[in-house]
Amino acid sequence: MNLSKRIGASVVAMALVGSALAGAAPAFAANKSELVIGALLDVKSWDPSQADIGHMAPFYQAAYDNLILRTPDGKYKPNLATSWKLNADNTVMTLELRSGVKFTDGTVFDAAAAKANLDNFIKGNGPQAGTLAGASVAVVDSNSITITLKDPNPELAYYLSTTDSYMASPKALGTAGLKTSPVGSGPYIIDPSSSAGSQEVFVANPNYWDKSKIKFKKVTFKVMADTTARLNALLSGQIDATLLDTKTSPTAKGRGFTQYLNNVDWQGLLMFDRAGKINVNLKNVKVRQAIAYAINRAALLKAMQDGQGEITNQPFAKSSPAYDVALDKSYPFDLKKAKALLTEGNASGGFDLTMPGWPDPTMNAIVGDQLKAIGINVTWVQTPAADYRNALKTGKYAAGIFQLFQGTPWVAINQLATPNGSWNILHSTDPVIDKALASLKDDASDKNLNAQAKVINKFLTQNAWYIPFYRVPQLFFTGKRVKTANQAQNAVPYLYSYAPTGK
């Protein structure tokens, strides 16, 4: 890996940005009622059952309402549901629904519509479908429903405020047209000028029931995978807000743009194939541990994040009750130890490992070199950035690099450890985790939840189901025309948080 070439290329790229903009005043759009967001990815389908968290949330929030609204600090407010109550054992939630709401095709929102959407999500194959696996929905009356869960879930409100309850017109559910054009009751309506993969354009819904959520007459998501391109667009006033990185953020800060720092994610290797079905070597825990010891996290952090971030060995957040400072010392960089573990794991001399190529080739080069040092030869399958997440979700890869948000204990457990967890792609199980989950079925109190989360965090770390490298600083920026707020446990602000500054 020739780091001097990479650094030189970055300097050249930044010089080009600077020369292109030198002496030019930002050409901010005259229409202060328009919000333009520079997005990393576009949605693959507008069917709400395919909704995802993170960068996808603002897109769906433009067109659709959730039953429950989540505020920037992670608290919950009424939305299409005016009230909700979870029973004592966290298996049944009753929701009272708002009346007088219509979808953009004129269909009335009621309990039957809510049930149809929840059923659509439960039966769907979306990236978060497992969060309501086995649930059933019943209509109590025209304005109330119950959701009965297969297993207790004390944080059901979280899922109903994120991916699980985006409400589309029942008439559109199951149609081919819904995949390409949303039909919701949300604050904005998709505009014909939208172009999938390039930009998604929305205009204010004149009949929306909550006028306070409509801060702009028009919202545009410009899809720009390249970070330098997003910086360029931000500096020139083509976009109002976007996510940058440690290499591009100093330029934005220097030009007076507002930074929103949010340490949400960890980045690392997800070792999906703990049963050895795709790559038999990964079945042995000592082989997975060898990989963890072979990663030089400090070198990676310096190369990828300019040293900004926090090295970690565990997938749970520092703010989580499950966090254990001792676990962050589990895998110091040690090639000798790594090679010895490979031998003990019947993989002496190494093996071949195929993974999808992370969108930044620098990451692939460094990780590939570090694993090659212990005899593991990585083949990177070229994968477009827009398809990377879905490539991991197919279940065809034994492992892959990814970046995951650090949720609250229950959300993190359901993301990482449950058999149908959104990132437990190959549905791994283990008696230790089974015992912890069984305990939570009997007692989902905060005290027991925190205790079992500690057990699970320790197991995941020691058994290298996940091999975190570091916690990533999310560096979001806005221009002078708009302001926003960081969203708890989300990589980018929610759409509701944006507002014009009047400048």
Coordinates of C-alpha atoms in Angstrom, one line a residue:
M1 CA 0.0 0.0 0.0
N2 CA 1.6 3.3 -1.1
L3 CA 0.2 5.8 1.4
S4 CA 2.2 8.7 -0.2
K5 CA 0.3 8.3 -3.4
R6 CA -3.0 8.3 -1.5
I7 CA -2.1 11.4 0.4
G8 CA -0.8 13.1 -2.7
A9 CA -4.0 12.4 -4.5
S10 CA -6.0 13.9 -1.7
V11 CA -3.9 17.0 -1.7
V12 CA -4.4 17.4 -5.5
A13 CA -8.2 16.9 -5.2
M14 CA -8.4 19.5 -2.5
A15 CA -6.2 21.9 -4.5
L16 CA -8.6 21.5 -7.4
V17 CA -11.6 22.3 -5.2
G18 CA -9.8 25.4 -3.8
S19 CA -8.8 26.7 -7.3
A20 CA -12.2 26.2 -8.7
L21 CA -13.8 28.3 -5.9
A22 CA -11.0 30.8 -5.3
G23 CA -12.4 34.3 -5.3
A24 CA -16.0 33.1 -6.0
A25 CA -18.7 34.1 -3.6
P26 CA -21.1 31.2 -2.7
A27 CA -24.0 31.4 -5.2
F28 CA -26.8 30.6 -2.7
A29 CA -30.2 30.0 -4.2
A30 CA -32.4 33.1 -4.0
N31 CA -35.4 31.0 -2.9
K32 CA -35.0 30.7 0.8
S33 CA -38.0 28.4 1.1
E34 CA -36.1 25.6 -0.7
L35 CA -33.9 23.0 1.1
V36 CA -31.3 21.1 -0.9
I37 CA -29.6 18.2 0.9
G38 CA -26.5 16.4 -0.5
A39 CA -27.2 12.7 0.1
L40 CA -24.8 9.8 -0.1
L41 CA -27.3 7.3 -1.4
D42 CA -30.8 7.2 -3.0
V43 CA -33.6 4.9 -1.9
K44 CA -33.9 1.6 -3.8
S45 CA -37.7 1.4 -3.4
W46 CA -40.4 3.7 -2.0
D47 CA -42.4 0.7 -0.7
P48 CA -42.3 1.4 3.1
S49 CA -41.5 -2.2 3.8
Q50 CA -38.1 -1.6 2.3
A51 CA -37.3 1.4 4.5
D52 CA -34.1 1.7 6.4
I53 CA -32.5 3.8 9.0
G54 CA -29.5 6.1 8.8
H55 CA -29.1 8.0 5.6
M56 CA -32.4 6.8 4.3
A57 CA -34.6 8.2 7.0
P58 CA -35.0 11.8 5.7
F59 CA -36.1 10.5 2.3
Y60 CA -39.0 8.5 3.7
Q61 CA -39.9 11.2 6.2
A62 CA -40.6 13.6 3.3
A63 CA -43.3 11.4 1.9
Y64 CA -44.5 9.3 4.8
D65 CA -45.7 9.7 8.4
N66 CA -44.7 7.4 11.2
L67 CA -47.1 6.4 13.9
I68 CA -44.7 7.8 16.5
L69 CA -42.3 10.7 16.0
R70 CA -38.8 10.6 17.5
T71 CA -37.3 13.9 18.6
P72 CA -33.5 14.8 18.1
D73 CA -32.8 13.8 21.7
G74 CA -34.4 10.4 21.3
K75 CA -37.7 11.0 23.0
Y76 CA -41.1 10.2 21.5
K77 CA -44.0 12.4 20.5
P78 CA -47.5 11.6 19.1
N79 CA -47.7 11.6 15.3
L80 CA -50.3 9.5 13.4
A81 CA -50.7 7.8 16.8
T82 CA -52.0 10.2 19.4
S83 CA -51.1 7.8 22.3
W84 CA -49.8 4.3 22.8
K85 CA -49.3 1.9 25.7
L86 CA -47.2 -1.2 26.1
N87 CA -48.5 -3.9 28.5
A88 CA -46.5 -5.0 31.5
D89 CA -44.7 -7.9 29.8
N90 CA -43.8 -5.7 26.7
T91 CA -45.7 -8.0 24.2
V92 CA -48.8 -6.0 23.3
M93 CA -49.0 -2.3 22.4
T94 CA -52.3 -0.5 22.0
L95 CA -52.3 2.7 19.8
E96 CA -54.9 5.4 19.5
L97 CA -54.8 6.9 16.0
R98 CA -55.3 10.4 14.7
S99 CA -58.5 11.1 12.7
G100 CA -59.0 13.5 9.9
V101 CA -55.8 12.5 8.0
K102 CA -55.8 11.6 4.3
F103 CA -53.2 10.2 2.0
T104 CA -52.3 12.2 -1.1
D105 CA -54.6 10.0 -3.2
G106 CA -57.6 10.9 -1.1
T107 CA -57.7 7.7 0.9
V108 CA -58.6 8.1 4.6
F109 CA -56.0 7.1 7.2
D110 CA -57.6 4.9 9.8
A111 CA -57.0 1.7 11.8
A112 CA -57.5 -0.5 8.7
A113 CA -54.9 1.6 6.8
A114 CA -52.5 1.3 9.7
K115 CA -52.9 -2.5 9.9
A116 CA -52.5 -2.8 6.2
N117 CA -49.1 -1.0 6.4
L118 CA -47.9 -2.9 9.4
D119 CA -48.8 -6.2 7.8
N120 CA -47.0 -5.1 4.6
F121 CA -43.9 -4.4 6.7
I122 CA -44.1 -7.7 8.6
K123 CA -44.5 -9.8 5.5
G124 CA -42.0 -7.8 3.5
N125 CA -38.3 -8.7 3.0
G126 CA -36.9 -5.2 3.8
P127 CA -33.7 -4.6 5.7
Q128 CA -35.4 -4.1 9.0
A129 CA -38.2 -6.6 8.6
G130 CA -36.8 -8.8 11.4
T131 CA -37.7 -6.1 14.0
L132 CA -41.4 -7.1 13.8
A133 CA -40.9 -10.8 12.9
G134 CA -43.8 -12.9 14.1
A135 CA -46.0 -9.9 15.1
S136 CA -49.7 -9.6 14.5
V137 CA -51.9 -6.5 14.2
A138 CA -55.6 -6.3 15.1
V139 CA -58.1 -3.5 14.5
V140 CA -59.9 -2.6 17.7
D141 CA -62.1 0.1 16.2
S142 CA -61.8 2.7 13.4
N143 CA -59.2 4.7 15.4
S144 CA -57.2 2.1 17.4
I145 CA -55.1 -1.0 16.9
T146 CA -53.1 -3.5 18.9
I147 CA -49.7 -4.9 17.9
T148 CA -49.0 -8.3 19.5
L149 CA -45.4 -9.4 19.5
K150 CA -43.9 -12.9 19.3
D151 CA -41.2 -11.8 21.8
P152 CA -41.1 -9.0 24.4
N153 CA -39.8 -5.7 23.0
P154 CA -39.5 -2.8 25.6
E155 CA -38.4 -0.4 22.8
L156 CA -41.2 -1.0 20.3
A157 CA -41.8 2.7 20.2
Y158 CA -38.3 3.2 18.7
Y159 CA -39.1 0.9 15.8
L160 CA -42.5 2.5 15.2
S161 CA -40.8 5.9 15.0
T162 CA -38.1 4.8 12.5
T163 CA -38.6 2.1 9.9
D164 CA -41.5 0.0 10.9
S165 CA -44.5 2.3 10.6
Y166 CA -44.1 4.6 7.5
M167 CA -47.7 4.8 6.3
A168 CA -48.6 4.6 2.6
S169 CA -52.0 4.6 1.0
P170 CA -53.5 1.2 1.3
K171 CA -54.6 1.5 -2.4
A172 CA -50.9 1.7 -3.3
L173 CA -49.6 -1.1 -1.2
G174 CA -48.5 -4.1 -3.3
T175 CA -48.5 -2.1 -6.6
A176 CA -45.5 -1.8 -8.8
G177 CA -45.9 2.0 -8.9
L178 CA -45.3 2.3 -5.2
K179 CA -41.7 1.2 -5.7
T180 CA -40.9 4.2 -7.9
S181 CA -43.3 6.8 -6.5
P182 CA -44.4 7.2 -2.9
V183 CA -48.0 7.7 -2.0
G184 CA -48.2 8.8 1.6
S185 CA -49.7 11.3 4.0
G186 CA -46.4 13.0 4.7
P187 CA -45.5 16.7 4.6
Y188 CA -44.2 16.6 1.1
I189 CA -45.3 15.1 -2.3
I190 CA -42.8 13.8 -4.8
D191 CA -42.4 16.0 -7.9
P192 CA -42.3 14.7 -11.5
S193 CA -38.8 16.3 -11.9
S194 CA -37.4 13.6 -9.6
S195 CA -34.8 11.3 -11.2
A196 CA -33.9 8.1 -9.4
G197 CA -30.2 7.9 -8.6
S198 CA -29.7 11.6 -9.3
Q199 CA -32.1 13.7 -7.3
E200 CA -35.4 13.3 -5.5
V201 CA -37.6 16.4 -5.5
F202 CA -40.5 17.0 -3.2
V203 CA -43.0 19.9 -2.9
A204 CA -45.0 20.9 0.1
N205 CA -48.3 18.9 0.6
P206 CA -51.0 21.6 0.7
N207 CA -53.4 19.4 2.6
Y208 CA -50.9 18.2 5.2
W209 CA -52.4 17.9 8.7
D210 CA -49.5 19.3 10.7
K211 CA -48.3 22.6 9.1
S212 CA -45.6 23.0 11.6
K213 CA -43.6 20.3 9.9
I214 CA -43.5 22.1 6.6
K215 CA -40.6 24.5 6.9
F216 CA -39.8 24.6 3.1
K217 CA -41.9 24.8 0.0
K218 CA -39.5 22.5 -1.8
V219 CA -37.1 19.8 -0.6
T220 CA -34.5 18.3 -3.0
F221 CA -32.1 15.4 -2.2
K222 CA -29.1 15.5 -4.6
V223 CA -27.5 12.1 -4.7
M224 CA -23.7 12.6 -4.5
A225 CA -21.6 9.6 -3.5
D226 CA -18.3 11.4 -3.8
T227 CA -17.3 13.4 -0.7
T228 CA -15.3 16.0 -2.6
A229 CA -18.2 16.6 -4.9
R230 CA -20.4 17.2 -1.9
L231 CA -17.9 19.7 -0.4
N232 CA -17.7 21.5 -3.8
A233 CA -21.5 21.7 -3.9
L234 CA -21.8 23.0 -0.4
L235 CA -19.2 25.7 -0.9
S236 CA -20.8 26.8 -4.1
G237 CA -24.3 27.0 -2.6
Q238 CA -25.7 24.2 -4.8
I239 CA -26.7 22.3 -1.6
D240 CA -27.6 23.5 1.9
A241 CA -26.5 20.5 4.0
T242 CA -24.4 17.4 3.7
L243 CA -22.2 14.9 5.5
L244 CA -18.4 15.4 5.0
D245 CA -15.4 13.6 6.4
T246 CA -12.2 14.4 8.2
K247 CA -10.4 15.3 5.0
T248 CA -13.0 17.7 3.7
S249 CA -14.5 19.2 6.9
P250 CA -11.6 21.6 7.6
T251 CA -12.3 23.4 4.4
A252 CA -16.0 23.7 5.2
K253 CA -15.2 24.9 8.8
G254 CA -12.7 27.4 7.4
R255 CA -15.3 28.9 5.1
G256 CA -17.7 29.5 8.0
F257 CA -20.2 26.6 7.5
T258 CA -21.8 25.1 10.6
Q259 CA -20.6 21.7 11.8
Y260 CA -22.7 19.2 13.7
L261 CA -20.4 16.6 15.3
N262 CA -22.1 13.3 16.2
N263 CA -20.2 10.2 17.2
V264 CA -22.9 7.7 16.2
D265 CA -21.2 4.8 14.3
W266 CA -18.4 2.3 14.7
Q267 CA -16.6 1.0 11.7
G268 CA -15.1 -2.5 11.3
L269 CA -15.4 -6.0 10.1
L270 CA -18.7 -7.9 10.4
M271 CA -17.9 -11.6 10.6
F272 CA -21.2 -13.0 9.4
D273 CA -20.2 -16.7 8.8
R274 CA -19.7 -17.9 12.4
A275 CA -20.9 -21.4 11.3
G276 CA -18.4 -21.7 8.5
K277 CA -21.0 -22.3 5.8
I278 CA -19.3 -19.9 3.3
N279 CA -15.7 -20.0 4.6
V280 CA -15.1 -22.9 6.8
N281 CA -12.1 -21.2 8.5
L282 CA -14.4 -18.6 10.2
K283 CA -16.2 -21.3 12.1
N284 CA -13.3 -21.4 14.5
V285 CA -13.4 -18.6 17.0
K286 CA -9.6 -18.5 17.2
V287 CA -9.5 -17.7 13.5
R288 CA -11.9 -14.8 14.0
Q289 CA -9.8 -13.6 17.0
A290 CA -6.7 -13.9 14.9
I291 CA -8.2 -11.4 12.5
A292 CA -9.0 -9.1 15.3
Y293 CA -5.4 -9.1 16.5
A294 CA -4.1 -8.6 13.0
I295 CA -5.9 -5.2 12.6
N296 CA -3.7 -2.2 13.3
R297 CA -6.5 0.1 14.4
A298 CA -4.2 3.1 15.1
A299 CA -2.8 3.0 11.6
L300 CA -6.3 2.6 10.1
L301 CA -7.7 5.5 12.1
K302 CA -4.8 7.7 11.0
A303 CA -5.1 6.9 7.3
M304 CA -8.9 6.8 7.1
Q305 CA -10.0 9.5 9.7
D306 CA -6.9 11.6 10.1
G307 CA -6.7 10.3 13.6
Q308 CA -10.1 11.6 14.5
G309 CA -12.2 9.1 16.3
E310 CA -11.9 6.5 19.1
I311 CA -10.3 3.1 18.8
T312 CA -12.6 0.4 20.1
N313 CA -12.9 -3.4 20.2
Q314 CA -16.6 -3.6 21.2
P315 CA -19.8 -2.9 19.3
F316 CA -21.7 -1.2 22.1
A317 CA -21.5 2.5 22.7
K318 CA -19.6 4.2 25.5
S319 CA -22.9 5.8 26.5
S320 CA -24.5 2.3 26.8
P321 CA -24.9 0.5 30.2
A322 CA -23.4 -2.5 28.4
Y323 CA -20.1 -0.7 27.7
D324 CA -17.1 -2.3 29.5
V325 CA -13.8 -0.3 29.3
A326 CA -11.8 -3.5 29.7
L327 CA -13.2 -4.9 26.5
D328 CA -11.6 -2.1 24.5
K329 CA -8.3 -3.8 25.4
S330 CA -9.3 -7.2 24.0
Y331 CA -7.3 -7.1 20.7
P332 CA -4.1 -5.0 20.8
F333 CA -2.3 -5.2 17.4
D334 CA -0.2 -8.3 17.7
L335 CA 0.8 -10.2 14.6
K336 CA 2.6 -12.9 16.5
K337 CA -0.5 -13.6 18.6
A338 CA -2.6 -13.6 15.4
K339 CA -0.4 -16.2 13.7
A340 CA -0.4 -18.4 16.7
L341 CA -4.3 -18.3 16.9
L342 CA -4.5 -19.2 13.2
T343 CA -2.4 -22.3 13.9
E344 CA -4.5 -23.2 16.9
G345 CA -7.6 -22.7 14.8
N346 CA -6.4 -25.1 12.1
A347 CA -5.7 -22.4 9.6
S348 CA -1.9 -22.3 9.8
G349 CA -0.5 -20.3 6.9
G350 CA -3.7 -18.5 6.3
F351 CA -6.5 -18.8 3.7
D352 CA -8.5 -17.0 1.1
L353 CA -11.3 -14.6 2.0
T354 CA -13.7 -12.9 -0.4
M355 CA -15.4 -9.6 0.6
P356 CA -17.2 -6.8 -1.3
G357 CA -15.0 -3.9 -1.8
W358 CA -15.6 -1.0 0.5
P359 CA -16.4 2.2 -1.4
D360 CA -13.1 3.8 -0.3
P361 CA -10.2 1.8 -1.9
T362 CA -7.8 3.1 0.7
M363 CA -9.7 1.0 3.3
N364 CA -9.5 -2.1 1.2
A365 CA -5.8 -1.7 0.6
I366 CA -4.9 -1.2 4.2
V367 CA -7.1 -4.0 5.6
G368 CA -6.0 -6.3 2.8
D369 CA -2.3 -5.6 3.6
Q370 CA -2.9 -6.1 7.3
L371 CA -4.6 -9.5 6.8
K372 CA -2.0 -10.6 4.3
A373 CA 0.6 -10.1 7.0
I374 CA -0.8 -13.2 8.7
G375 CA -1.5 -15.1 5.5
I376 CA -5.1 -14.2 4.8
N377 CA -5.5 -13.2 1.1
V378 CA -8.5 -11.0 0.6
T379 CA -10.2 -10.8 -2.8
W380 CA -12.3 -7.6 -3.0
V381 CA -15.3 -7.9 -5.3
Q382 CA -15.9 -4.5 -7.0
T383 CA -19.2 -3.2 -5.7
P384 CA -20.8 0.2 -6.5
A385 CA -21.3 2.4 -3.4
A386 CA -25.0 2.5 -4.0
D387 CA -25.2 -1.3 -3.9
Y388 CA -22.8 -2.0 -1.1
R389 CA -25.2 -2.3 1.8
N390 CA -27.5 -4.6 -0.2
A391 CA -24.5 -6.7 -1.2
L392 CA -23.8 -7.4 2.4
K393 CA -27.4 -8.2 3.0
T394 CA -27.5 -10.9 0.4
G395 CA -25.8 -13.4 2.7
K396 CA -23.3 -14.5 0.0
Y397 CA -20.3 -13.1 1.8
A398 CA -18.6 -14.6 4.9
A399 CA -17.6 -11.1 6.1
G400 CA -17.5 -7.5 5.1
I401 CA -16.5 -4.0 6.2
F402 CA -19.3 -1.8 7.4
Q403 CA -20.3 1.1 9.6
L404 CA -23.1 0.6 12.2
F405 CA -24.8 3.0 14.5
Q406 CA -24.5 2.4 18.3
G407 CA -28.1 2.0 19.5
T408 CA -29.6 1.8 22.9
P409 CA -29.1 -1.7 24.6
W410 CA -32.2 -3.3 23.3
V411 CA -31.8 -1.8 19.8
A412 CA -28.2 -2.9 19.6
I413 CA -29.1 -6.5 20.8
N414 CA -31.8 -6.7 18.1
Q415 CA -29.4 -5.4 15.5
L416 CA -26.4 -7.6 16.3
A417 CA -27.4 -10.7 18.3
T418 CA -30.9 -11.9 17.9
P419 CA -31.4 -14.7 15.3
N420 CA -33.3 -12.3 13.0
G421 CA -31.2 -9.3 13.9
S422 CA -30.8 -6.8 11.0
W423 CA -27.1 -7.4 10.8
N424 CA -27.0 -11.0 12.0
I425 CA -27.3 -11.8 8.3
L426 CA -26.7 -15.6 8.5
H427 CA -28.9 -16.0 11.7
S428 CA -26.2 -17.1 14.0
T429 CA -27.1 -18.5 17.4
D430 CA -25.2 -19.5 20.5
P431 CA -26.3 -20.9 23.9
V432 CA -24.9 -17.8 25.7
I433 CA -27.0 -15.4 23.7
D434 CA -30.0 -17.8 23.8
K435 CA -29.8 -17.8 27.6
A436 CA -29.6 -14.0 27.7
L437 CA -32.5 -13.5 25.4
A438 CA -34.6 -16.1 27.3
S439 CA -33.9 -14.1 30.5
L440 CA -35.2 -10.9 28.8
K441 CA -38.4 -12.7 27.8
D442 CA -39.1 -13.3 31.5
D443 CA -37.8 -10.0 32.7
A444 CA -37.4 -7.0 30.4
S445 CA -36.9 -4.5 33.2
D446 CA -34.2 -1.9 32.7
K447 CA -32.0 -3.6 35.3
N448 CA -32.1 -7.0 33.7
L449 CA -31.9 -5.5 30.2
N450 CA -28.7 -3.7 31.1
A451 CA -27.3 -6.8 32.7
Q452 CA -28.0 -9.1 29.7
A453 CA -26.7 -6.4 27.4
K454 CA -23.4 -6.6 29.2
V455 CA -23.4 -10.4 28.8
I456 CA -24.1 -10.1 25.1
N457 CA -21.6 -7.3 24.5
K458 CA -18.9 -9.4 26.2
F459 CA -19.8 -12.5 24.2
L460 CA -19.8 -10.6 20.8
T461 CA -16.4 -9.1 21.5
Q462 CA -14.7 -12.1 22.9
N463 CA -16.0 -14.4 20.1
A464 CA -15.3 -11.8 17.4
W465 CA -18.7 -11.9 15.8
Y466 CA -17.9 -8.2 15.1
I467 CA -14.5 -6.7 14.9
P468 CA -14.8 -2.9 15.4
F469 CA -11.9 -0.7 14.4
Y470 CA -12.9 2.7 15.8
R471 CA -15.9 5.0 16.5
V472 CA -16.4 7.4 13.6
P473 CA -17.0 11.1 13.9
Q474 CA -20.0 12.1 11.8
L475 CA -19.2 15.6 10.5
F476 CA -22.4 17.1 9.1
F477 CA -22.5 20.7 7.8
T478 CA -25.1 23.3 6.9
G479 CA -24.8 26.6 5.1
K480 CA -26.1 30.0 6.2
R481 CA -29.6 29.5 4.9
V482 CA -30.6 26.6 7.1
K483 CA -30.0 25.1 10.5
T484 CA -30.7 21.6 11.9
A485 CA -29.9 19.3 14.9
N486 CA -28.1 16.0 15.4
Q487 CA -30.4 13.0 15.7
A488 CA -29.8 10.6 18.5
Q489 CA -28.5 7.3 17.1
N490 CA -28.7 8.4 13.5
A491 CA -25.9 9.3 11.1
V492 CA -27.7 12.4 9.7
P493 CA -30.4 14.8 11.0
Y494 CA -34.0 13.9 10.5
L495 CA -35.9 16.0 7.9
Y496 CA -38.1 17.5 10.6
S497 CA -35.1 19.1 12.3
Y498 CA -34.3 21.4 9.4
A499 CA -35.5 25.0 9.4
P500 CA -34.6 28.2 7.5
T501 CA -32.4 30.7 9.3
G502 CA -33.8 33.8 7.5
K503 CA -30.4 34.7 6.0

